[in-house]
Amino acid sequence: MDPVTHRPTTSALAQQTGGRCFSVRYRLAPQDPFPSALLDAFVAYLSLISPPHGSFHEPIPSKNIIFSGDSSGAGLATSLLLLLATLNRMGIDQIRFHGVNVPINATEIAGLAITSPWLDVSRSLPSVLRNIQYDMIAPPSSDYTMPHPKFPQDSVWPARSPRVETYCESSMVIHPLVSPLAAKKEHWRGIAPVYVSVGWESMQDEAEVFARRLHEAGGTVIFDGYVGMPHCFALMPWNKAGRTAFENCASFCVEAVRGKVKSSDFGSWTNKDGNVETIELGKLGMRNRERKVDLDDVLVSKLLEKQRRWRVDLEKKLRNCEKDETIKTNSIRNGK
């Protein structure tokens, strides 16, 4: 949540939770691709729990910290939590930061609160097309011969060497720290409580699959879905569904810091009339009236790999073309 664009949101969240929001302006792609944003988020977290000398705040205990965000910020917050868990799994339990060994423990984080999360940079799952009529996000192009998105040419795009994705190298597009949807359920064992809100948007499927995997890994998940709502609806206070989702998110943050989030086997979908229908967390992402396939782990992995493969192939072609053009230019300069 950028400190300028999201100030009304962070202010409201601070007011409703009685806490403080540390909003991070992280580096952006394509100028600064992966892992720039993740490193910025990591440094921001370290600065909270172990402030450098001369800082204006006292250390904040990890147990009082919620990672939160919407859209790509939600994906980044999720990646940060996964990064901490991965470091711990590798046996790394401290980081040298400003001359101090700072303990890191993913299980000490109070929680993760994400709305309309972008957890799959490759945009592989069916809802990116199925929910076009409800969403403000344009669907991905089916033209696999051109990089996406098609920005006007300028000093930073197309990149040199050519890159198909703005955020990362194509070979990295389904790396779990780029697209947390690609993380296996075992990667989430022991993770902090998680709140997920989503509408009928392009990112619906990835949010559901993510919540299901957390539940299957034994995690505590609050799934809060809203029928017919577009991307980032929870940031729209003029809408009843948006207000409700935001209030639910704030309540989760308070309960997570208190350590009082109650585990449940059910999530919910709220319709336009405010009526709530419960759904088993284990059935999220599975076949229903709108979704015609079961998005089990095998199918999700196949869809992710399909999207990675065409990007890798196209990126290789683009770089070969650039290499051939460079050789041709050098030959002309040498008079050959």
mmCIF file of C-alpha atoms in Angstrom:
data_model
loop_
_atom_site.group_PDB
_atom_site.id
_atom_site.type_symbol
_atom_site.label_atom_id
_atom_site.label_comp_id
_atom_site.label_asym_id
_atom_site.label_seq_id
_atom_site.Cartn_x
_atom_site.Cartn_y
_atom_site.Cartn_z
ATOM 1 C CA MET A 1 0.000 0.000 0.000
ATOM 2 C CA ASP A 2 1.838 3.069 -1.263
ATOM 3 C CA PRO A 3 1.972 5.869 1.352
ATOM 4 C CA VAL A 4 0.462 8.365 -1.108
ATOM 5 C CA THR A 5 -2.157 6.447 -3.088
ATOM 6 C CA HIS A 6 -3.367 4.433 -0.090
ATOM 7 C CA ARG A 7 -3.291 7.025 2.684
ATOM 8 C CA PRO A 8 -7.110 7.013 3.109
ATOM 9 C CA THR A 9 -7.007 3.215 3.366
ATOM 10 C CA THR A 10 -4.105 2.998 5.806
ATOM 11 C CA SER A 11 -5.583 5.805 7.914
ATOM 12 C CA ALA A 12 -8.914 3.988 8.125
ATOM 13 C CA LEU A 13 -7.178 0.713 8.954
ATOM 14 C CA ALA A 14 -5.160 2.358 11.736
ATOM 15 C CA GLN A 15 -8.318 3.944 13.123
ATOM 16 C CA GLN A 16 -10.351 0.735 13.072
ATOM 17 C CA THR A 17 -7.594 -1.409 14.577
ATOM 18 C CA GLY A 18 -6.231 1.107 17.072
ATOM 19 C CA GLY A 19 -2.785 0.391 15.650
ATOM 20 C CA ARG A 20 -0.292 2.005 13.314
ATOM 21 C CA CYS A 21 0.341 1.379 9.612
ATOM 22 C CA PHE A 22 3.854 1.349 8.198
ATOM 23 C CA SER A 23 3.280 1.892 4.480
ATOM 24 C CA VAL A 24 6.247 1.039 2.255
ATOM 25 C CA ARG A 25 7.072 2.619 -1.096
ATOM 26 C CA TYR A 26 8.991 -0.256 -2.612
ATOM 27 C CA ARG A 27 10.866 -0.246 -5.901
ATOM 28 C CA LEU A 28 8.784 -1.024 -8.980
ATOM 29 C CA ALA A 29 9.274 -3.005 -12.174
ATOM 30 C CA PRO A 30 10.265 -2.780 -14.965
ATOM 31 C CA GLN A 31 13.052 -0.453 -13.767
ATOM 32 C CA ASP A 32 13.637 -2.637 -10.710
ATOM 33 C CA PRO A 33 12.475 -6.216 -11.322
ATOM 34 C CA PHE A 34 12.367 -9.104 -8.853
ATOM 35 C CA PRO A 35 13.705 -9.370 -6.180
ATOM 36 C CA SER A 36 13.879 -5.576 -5.642
ATOM 37 C CA ALA A 37 10.392 -5.133 -4.157
ATOM 38 C CA LEU A 38 10.742 -8.204 -1.935
ATOM 39 C CA LEU A 39 14.108 -7.014 -0.617
ATOM 40 C CA ASP A 40 12.607 -3.591 0.140
ATOM 41 C CA ALA A 41 9.766 -5.233 2.056
ATOM 42 C CA PHE A 42 12.249 -7.409 3.955
ATOM 43 C CA VAL A 43 14.386 -4.394 4.900
ATOM 44 C CA ALA A 44 11.239 -2.559 6.018
ATOM 45 C CA TYR A 45 10.325 -5.477 8.289
ATOM 46 C CA LEU A 46 13.841 -5.650 9.744
ATOM 47 C CA SER A 47 13.702 -1.891 10.363
ATOM 48 C CA LEU A 48 10.551 -2.388 12.415
ATOM 49 C CA ILE A 49 11.805 -5.201 14.623
ATOM 50 C CA SER A 50 15.382 -3.878 14.897
ATOM 51 C CA PRO A 51 15.505 -0.137 14.158
ATOM 52 C CA PRO A 52 18.943 1.196 13.152
ATOM 53 C CA HIS A 53 20.631 3.676 15.483
ATOM 54 C CA GLY A 54 18.956 7.080 15.339
ATOM 55 C CA SER A 55 15.525 5.765 14.323
ATOM 56 C CA PHE A 56 12.406 7.515 15.596
ATOM 57 C CA HIS A 57 10.699 4.370 16.860
ATOM 58 C CA GLU A 58 11.332 1.614 19.364
ATOM 59 C CA PRO A 59 11.582 -2.025 18.222
ATOM 60 C CA ILE A 60 8.205 -3.545 17.327
ATOM 61 C CA PRO A 61 7.778 -7.187 18.408
ATOM 62 C CA SER A 62 6.997 -9.527 15.515
ATOM 63 C CA LYS A 63 3.957 -10.778 17.436
ATOM 64 C CA ASN A 64 2.437 -7.296 17.001
ATOM 65 C CA ILE A 65 3.009 -7.129 13.232
ATOM 66 C CA ILE A 66 0.498 -7.970 10.500
ATOM 67 C CA PHE A 67 1.680 -8.201 6.889
ATOM 68 C CA SER A 68 -1.068 -6.726 4.715
ATOM 69 C CA GLY A 69 -1.757 -5.477 1.209
ATOM 70 C CA ASP A 70 -4.105 -5.449 -1.740
ATOM 71 C CA SER A 71 -3.549 -6.730 -5.276
ATOM 72 C CA SER A 72 0.196 -6.857 -6.056
ATOM 73 C CA GLY A 73 0.889 -5.559 -2.545
ATOM 74 C CA ALA A 74 -1.001 -8.564 -1.205
ATOM 75 C CA GLY A 75 1.188 -10.827 -3.293
ATOM 76 C CA LEU A 76 4.290 -9.068 -1.974
ATOM 77 C CA ALA A 77 3.118 -9.377 1.642
ATOM 78 C CA THR A 78 2.521 -13.091 1.056
ATOM 79 C CA SER A 79 5.952 -13.484 -0.551
ATOM 80 C CA LEU A 80 7.553 -11.777 2.445
ATOM 81 C CA LEU A 81 5.932 -14.209 4.861
ATOM 82 C CA LEU A 82 6.988 -17.103 2.625
ATOM 83 C CA LEU A 83 10.547 -15.716 2.503
ATOM 84 C CA LEU A 84 10.776 -15.730 6.300
ATOM 85 C CA ALA A 85 9.382 -19.269 6.427
ATOM 86 C CA THR A 86 11.834 -20.400 3.735
ATOM 87 C CA LEU A 87 14.826 -18.925 5.565
ATOM 88 C CA ASN A 88 13.731 -20.688 8.746
ATOM 89 C CA ARG A 89 13.289 -23.960 6.860
ATOM 90 C CA MET A 90 16.866 -23.564 5.580
ATOM 91 C CA GLY A 91 18.098 -23.227 9.152
ATOM 92 C CA ILE A 92 18.589 -19.454 8.976
ATOM 93 C CA ASP A 93 17.152 -17.910 12.119
ATOM 94 C CA GLN A 94 18.946 -14.565 12.160
ATOM 95 C CA ILE A 95 20.051 -11.849 9.732
ATOM 96 C CA ARG A 96 22.898 -9.368 10.144
ATOM 97 C CA PHE A 97 21.269 -5.934 9.905
ATOM 98 C CA HIS A 98 23.140 -2.688 10.651
ATOM 99 C CA GLY A 99 25.749 -4.572 12.637
ATOM 100 C CA VAL A 100 23.246 -6.505 14.740
ATOM 101 C CA ASN A 101 22.199 -10.155 14.495
ATOM 102 C CA VAL A 102 18.416 -9.893 14.209
ATOM 103 C CA PRO A 103 16.357 -13.033 14.992
ATOM 104 C CA ILE A 104 13.774 -13.928 12.353
ATOM 105 C CA ASN A 105 10.942 -16.361 12.962
ATOM 106 C CA ALA A 106 8.030 -16.652 10.551
ATOM 107 C CA THR A 107 5.851 -18.254 13.216
ATOM 108 C CA GLU A 108 6.089 -15.134 15.400
ATOM 109 C CA ILE A 109 4.336 -12.893 12.837
ATOM 110 C CA ALA A 110 0.826 -12.134 14.102
ATOM 111 C CA GLY A 111 -0.874 -12.681 10.762
ATOM 112 C CA LEU A 112 -1.312 -11.997 7.064
ATOM 113 C CA ALA A 113 -4.299 -9.930 5.846
ATOM 114 C CA ILE A 114 -4.724 -9.708 2.075
ATOM 115 C CA THR A 115 -7.475 -8.420 -0.206
ATOM 116 C CA SER A 116 -7.878 -9.227 -3.912
ATOM 117 C CA PRO A 117 -4.444 -10.880 -3.824
ATOM 118 C CA TRP A 118 -2.345 -11.203 -6.965
ATOM 119 C CA LEU A 119 -0.609 -14.464 -6.137
ATOM 120 C CA ASP A 120 0.056 -15.675 -9.683
ATOM 121 C CA VAL A 121 2.098 -13.331 -11.870
ATOM 122 C CA SER A 122 1.594 -15.705 -14.815
ATOM 123 C CA ARG A 123 -2.214 -15.310 -14.599
ATOM 124 C CA SER A 124 -2.734 -18.987 -15.336
ATOM 125 C CA LEU A 125 -6.096 -19.854 -13.791
ATOM 126 C CA PRO A 126 -9.545 -19.802 -15.463
ATOM 127 C CA SER A 127 -10.995 -16.829 -13.545
ATOM 128 C CA VAL A 128 -8.764 -14.394 -15.464
ATOM 129 C CA LEU A 129 -11.153 -14.975 -18.381
ATOM 130 C CA ARG A 130 -14.278 -16.285 -16.631
ATOM 131 C CA ASN A 131 -14.758 -13.125 -14.573
ATOM 132 C CA ILE A 132 -14.101 -10.514 -17.262
ATOM 133 C CA GLN A 133 -17.656 -9.167 -16.974
ATOM 134 C CA TYR A 134 -17.230 -8.380 -13.273
ATOM 135 C CA ASP A 135 -13.705 -7.015 -13.162
ATOM 136 C CA MET A 136 -11.807 -3.821 -13.919
ATOM 137 C CA ILE A 137 -8.634 -5.756 -14.769
ATOM 138 C CA ALA A 138 -8.174 -6.468 -18.464
ATOM 139 C CA PRO A 139 -7.675 -10.146 -19.351
ATOM 140 C CA PRO A 140 -4.256 -11.300 -20.561
ATOM 141 C CA SER A 141 -3.703 -11.402 -24.295
ATOM 142 C CA SER A 142 -3.878 -14.740 -26.049
ATOM 143 C CA ASP A 143 -1.145 -13.556 -28.424
ATOM 144 C CA TYR A 144 1.857 -15.608 -27.336
ATOM 145 C CA THR A 145 4.148 -13.972 -29.909
ATOM 146 C CA MET A 146 4.527 -10.643 -28.106
ATOM 147 C CA PRO A 147 5.664 -9.613 -24.609
ATOM 148 C CA HIS A 148 2.922 -8.620 -22.175
ATOM 149 C CA PRO A 149 1.755 -6.048 -21.460
ATOM 150 C CA LYS A 150 2.295 -4.042 -24.651
ATOM 151 C CA PHE A 151 3.655 -0.792 -23.259
ATOM 152 C CA PRO A 152 4.544 2.130 -25.546
ATOM 153 C CA GLN A 153 8.281 1.999 -26.185
ATOM 154 C CA ASP A 154 10.373 4.236 -23.924
ATOM 155 C CA SER A 155 13.725 4.356 -22.146
ATOM 156 C CA VAL A 156 12.947 1.451 -19.806
ATOM 157 C CA TRP A 157 10.768 -0.795 -21.987
ATOM 158 C CA PRO A 158 11.393 -2.977 -23.842
ATOM 159 C CA ALA A 159 14.153 -4.056 -21.491
ATOM 160 C CA ARG A 160 17.679 -4.879 -22.571
ATOM 161 C CA SER A 161 18.181 -7.811 -22.690
ATOM 162 C CA PRO A 162 14.598 -8.384 -23.849
ATOM 163 C CA ARG A 163 12.197 -9.567 -21.162
ATOM 164 C CA VAL A 164 8.657 -10.849 -21.695
ATOM 165 C CA GLU A 165 7.474 -10.036 -18.167
ATOM 166 C CA THR A 166 7.981 -6.662 -16.530
ATOM 167 C CA TYR A 167 8.386 -8.130 -13.036
ATOM 168 C CA CYS A 168 10.922 -10.899 -13.563
ATOM 169 C CA GLU A 169 12.785 -13.171 -15.932
ATOM 170 C CA SER A 170 10.407 -15.599 -17.637
ATOM 171 C CA SER A 171 12.077 -18.603 -16.035
ATOM 172 C CA MET A 172 11.176 -17.128 -12.622
ATOM 173 C CA VAL A 173 7.500 -16.395 -13.284
ATOM 174 C CA ILE A 174 6.250 -19.360 -11.242
ATOM 175 C CA HIS A 175 8.954 -19.264 -8.581
ATOM 176 C CA PRO A 176 7.096 -19.288 -5.228
ATOM 177 C CA LEU A 177 8.635 -15.973 -4.127
ATOM 178 C CA VAL A 178 7.383 -14.386 -7.376
ATOM 179 C CA SER A 179 4.042 -16.205 -7.532
ATOM 180 C CA PRO A 180 3.160 -17.549 -4.057
ATOM 181 C CA LEU A 181 0.433 -19.658 -5.661
ATOM 182 C CA ALA A 182 3.257 -21.921 -6.853
ATOM 183 C CA ALA A 183 4.292 -22.753 -3.279
ATOM 184 C CA LYS A 184 3.331 -26.248 -2.164
ATOM 185 C CA LYS A 185 1.039 -26.748 0.803
ATOM 186 C CA GLU A 186 3.927 -28.072 2.914
ATOM 187 C CA HIS A 187 5.663 -24.701 2.535
ATOM 188 C CA TRP A 188 2.849 -23.126 4.561
ATOM 189 C CA ARG A 189 2.909 -25.442 7.575
ATOM 190 C CA GLY A 190 3.105 -23.567 10.856
ATOM 191 C CA ILE A 191 2.303 -20.240 9.200
ATOM 192 C CA ALA A 192 0.514 -17.382 10.966
ATOM 193 C CA PRO A 193 -3.287 -16.935 10.665
ATOM 194 C CA VAL A 194 -4.374 -15.557 7.285
ATOM 195 C CA TYR A 195 -7.338 -13.431 6.175
ATOM 196 C CA VAL A 196 -8.234 -13.495 2.457
ATOM 197 C CA SER A 197 -10.982 -11.425 0.829
ATOM 198 C CA VAL A 198 -11.802 -11.634 -2.861
ATOM 199 C CA GLY A 199 -14.664 -10.910 -5.241
ATOM 200 C CA TRP A 200 -15.729 -12.320 -8.584
ATOM 201 C CA GLU A 201 -12.569 -10.974 -10.157
ATOM 202 C CA SER A 202 -9.746 -12.227 -12.311
ATOM 203 C CA MET A 203 -7.811 -13.285 -9.204
ATOM 204 C CA GLN A 204 -10.646 -15.263 -7.614
ATOM 205 C CA ASP A 205 -9.282 -18.702 -8.431
ATOM 206 C CA GLU A 206 -5.777 -18.074 -7.103
ATOM 207 C CA ALA A 207 -7.209 -16.653 -3.870
ATOM 208 C CA GLU A 208 -9.395 -19.735 -3.391
ATOM 209 C CA VAL A 209 -6.639 -22.230 -4.186
ATOM 210 C CA PHE A 210 -4.257 -20.397 -1.853
ATOM 211 C CA ALA A 211 -6.765 -20.428 1.013
ATOM 212 C CA ARG A 212 -7.481 -24.123 0.457
ATOM 213 C CA ARG A 213 -3.787 -25.009 0.548
ATOM 214 C CA LEU A 214 -3.267 -23.089 3.769
ATOM 215 C CA HIS A 215 -6.170 -24.973 5.322
ATOM 216 C CA GLU A 216 -4.842 -28.320 4.088
ATOM 217 C CA ALA A 217 -1.466 -27.426 5.612
ATOM 218 C CA GLY A 218 -3.158 -27.045 8.986
ATOM 219 C CA GLY A 219 -3.235 -23.257 8.977
ATOM 220 C CA THR A 220 -5.914 -20.924 10.298
ATOM 221 C CA VAL A 221 -7.661 -19.232 7.370
ATOM 222 C CA ILE A 222 -10.467 -16.690 7.239
ATOM 223 C CA PHE A 223 -11.849 -16.753 3.685
ATOM 224 C CA ASP A 224 -14.199 -13.849 2.952
ATOM 225 C CA GLY A 225 -15.668 -13.887 -0.581
ATOM 226 C CA TYR A 226 -18.155 -11.451 -2.167
ATOM 227 C CA VAL A 227 -20.362 -12.279 -5.142
ATOM 228 C CA GLY A 228 -20.084 -9.963 -8.147
ATOM 229 C CA MET A 229 -17.427 -7.680 -6.648
ATOM 230 C CA PRO A 230 -14.501 -6.375 -8.762
ATOM 231 C CA HIS A 231 -10.800 -6.163 -8.027
ATOM 232 C CA CYS A 232 -9.902 -4.301 -4.809
ATOM 233 C CA PHE A 233 -13.561 -3.739 -3.878
ATOM 234 C CA ALA A 234 -12.544 -3.786 -0.190
ATOM 235 C CA LEU A 235 -10.953 -0.370 -0.753
ATOM 236 C CA MET A 236 -14.292 1.091 -1.881
ATOM 237 C CA PRO A 237 -15.985 2.416 1.295
ATOM 238 C CA TRP A 238 -18.999 3.735 -0.630
ATOM 239 C CA ASN A 239 -19.997 0.117 -1.331
ATOM 240 C CA LYS A 240 -21.592 -2.064 1.358
ATOM 241 C CA ALA A 241 -19.576 -5.136 0.405
ATOM 242 C CA GLY A 242 -16.397 -3.070 0.411
ATOM 243 C CA ARG A 243 -17.130 -1.662 3.866
ATOM 244 C CA THR A 244 -17.961 -5.096 5.237
ATOM 245 C CA ALA A 245 -14.801 -6.700 3.866
ATOM 246 C CA PHE A 246 -12.650 -3.848 5.171
ATOM 247 C CA GLU A 247 -14.213 -4.070 8.627
ATOM 248 C CA ASN A 248 -13.712 -7.843 8.635
ATOM 249 C CA CYS A 249 -10.070 -7.354 7.679
ATOM 250 C CA ALA A 250 -9.557 -4.826 10.476
ATOM 251 C CA SER A 251 -11.240 -7.141 12.990
ATOM 252 C CA PHE A 252 -8.959 -9.963 11.892
ATOM 253 C CA CYS A 253 -5.883 -7.776 12.455
ATOM 254 C CA VAL A 254 -6.998 -6.985 16.002
ATOM 255 C CA GLU A 255 -7.771 -10.612 16.834
ATOM 256 C CA ALA A 256 -4.539 -11.857 15.236
ATOM 257 C CA VAL A 257 -2.378 -9.571 17.367
ATOM 258 C CA ARG A 258 -4.293 -10.768 20.429
ATOM 259 C CA GLY A 259 -3.740 -14.371 19.342
ATOM 260 C CA LYS A 260 -7.472 -15.004 19.302
ATOM 261 C CA VAL A 261 -8.253 -15.854 15.656
ATOM 262 C CA LYS A 262 -10.509 -18.900 15.772
ATOM 263 C CA SER A 263 -9.807 -21.782 13.426
ATOM 264 C CA SER A 264 -12.664 -22.991 11.226
ATOM 265 C CA ASP A 265 -13.241 -25.462 8.431
ATOM 266 C CA PHE A 266 -15.520 -23.006 6.627
ATOM 267 C CA GLY A 267 -15.222 -19.780 4.675
ATOM 268 C CA SER A 268 -18.017 -17.597 3.346
ATOM 269 C CA TRP A 269 -19.456 -15.988 0.231
ATOM 270 C CA THR A 270 -21.688 -12.919 0.690
ATOM 271 C CA ASN A 271 -24.173 -12.012 -2.061
ATOM 272 C CA LYS A 272 -25.383 -8.561 -3.128
ATOM 273 C CA ASP A 273 -28.234 -8.693 -0.596
ATOM 274 C CA GLY A 274 -25.836 -9.352 2.261
ATOM 275 C CA ASN A 275 -26.845 -12.978 2.664
ATOM 276 C CA VAL A 276 -23.942 -15.208 3.676
ATOM 277 C CA GLU A 277 -23.376 -18.729 2.366
ATOM 278 C CA THR A 278 -20.733 -20.894 4.009
ATOM 279 C CA ILE A 279 -18.340 -23.077 2.031
ATOM 280 C CA GLU A 280 -15.949 -25.764 3.180
ATOM 281 C CA LEU A 281 -12.383 -24.492 2.904
ATOM 282 C CA GLY A 282 -11.403 -27.845 1.436
ATOM 283 C CA LYS A 283 -13.770 -27.217 -1.499
ATOM 284 C CA LEU A 284 -12.415 -23.790 -2.442
ATOM 285 C CA GLY A 285 -11.189 -23.750 -6.025
ATOM 286 C CA MET A 286 -13.204 -26.834 -6.904
ATOM 287 C CA ARG A 287 -15.946 -27.297 -9.485
ATOM 288 C CA ASN A 288 -19.150 -25.293 -8.907
ATOM 289 C CA ARG A 289 -21.849 -23.479 -10.893
ATOM 290 C CA GLU A 290 -19.365 -20.983 -12.322
ATOM 291 C CA ARG A 291 -16.139 -23.009 -12.338
ATOM 292 C CA LYS A 292 -16.223 -26.015 -14.662
ATOM 293 C CA VAL A 293 -13.062 -27.771 -13.446
ATOM 294 C CA ASP A 294 -11.527 -28.891 -10.167
ATOM 295 C CA LEU A 295 -8.465 -26.734 -9.581
ATOM 296 C CA ASP A 296 -6.604 -29.436 -7.697
ATOM 297 C CA ASP A 297 -2.859 -29.186 -7.168
ATOM 298 C CA VAL A 298 -2.029 -31.276 -10.242
ATOM 299 C CA LEU A 299 -4.062 -29.119 -12.638
ATOM 300 C CA VAL A 300 -2.823 -25.867 -11.085
ATOM 301 C CA SER A 301 0.789 -26.992 -11.546
ATOM 302 C CA LYS A 302 0.114 -27.879 -15.198
ATOM 303 C CA LEU A 303 -1.504 -24.500 -15.892
ATOM 304 C CA LEU A 304 1.358 -22.635 -14.229
ATOM 305 C CA GLU A 305 3.973 -24.566 -16.183
ATOM 306 C CA LYS A 306 2.133 -23.943 -19.473
ATOM 307 C CA GLN A 307 2.255 -20.187 -18.884
ATOM 308 C CA ARG A 308 5.913 -20.326 -17.880
ATOM 309 C CA ARG A 309 6.925 -22.348 -20.934
ATOM 310 C CA TRP A 310 5.638 -19.993 -23.632
ATOM 311 C CA ARG A 311 7.229 -17.042 -21.876
ATOM 312 C CA VAL A 312 10.597 -18.790 -21.676
ATOM 313 C CA ASP A 313 10.422 -19.784 -25.356
ATOM 314 C CA LEU A 314 9.443 -16.284 -26.483
ATOM 315 C CA GLU A 315 12.100 -14.639 -24.334
ATOM 316 C CA LYS A 316 14.731 -16.910 -25.851
ATOM 317 C CA LYS A 317 13.600 -15.955 -29.370
ATOM 318 C CA LEU A 318 13.650 -12.246 -28.541
ATOM 319 C CA ARG A 319 17.163 -12.484 -27.135
ATOM 320 C CA ASN A 320 18.394 -14.468 -30.113
ATOM 321 C CA CYS A 321 16.954 -11.791 -32.404
ATOM 322 C CA GLU A 322 18.705 -9.075 -30.403
ATOM 323 C CA LYS A 323 21.955 -11.030 -30.549
ATOM 324 C CA ASP A 324 21.648 -11.443 -34.331
ATOM 325 C CA GLU A 325 20.888 -7.728 -34.704
ATOM 326 C CA THR A 326 23.937 -6.832 -32.604
ATOM 327 C CA ILE A 327 26.166 -9.066 -34.724
ATOM 328 C CA LYS A 328 24.745 -7.473 -37.883
ATOM 329 C CA THR A 329 25.334 -3.948 -36.547
ATOM 330 C CA ASN A 330 28.899 -4.756 -35.517
ATOM 331 C CA SER A 331 29.582 -6.244 -38.940
ATOM 332 C CA ILE A 332 28.373 -3.056 -40.633
ATOM 333 C CA ARG A 333 30.540 -0.933 -38.343
ATOM 334 C CA ASN A 334 33.552 -3.096 -39.176
ATOM 335 C CA GLY A 335 32.856 -2.743 -42.866
ATOM 336 C CA LYS A 336 32.028 -6.382 -43.394
#
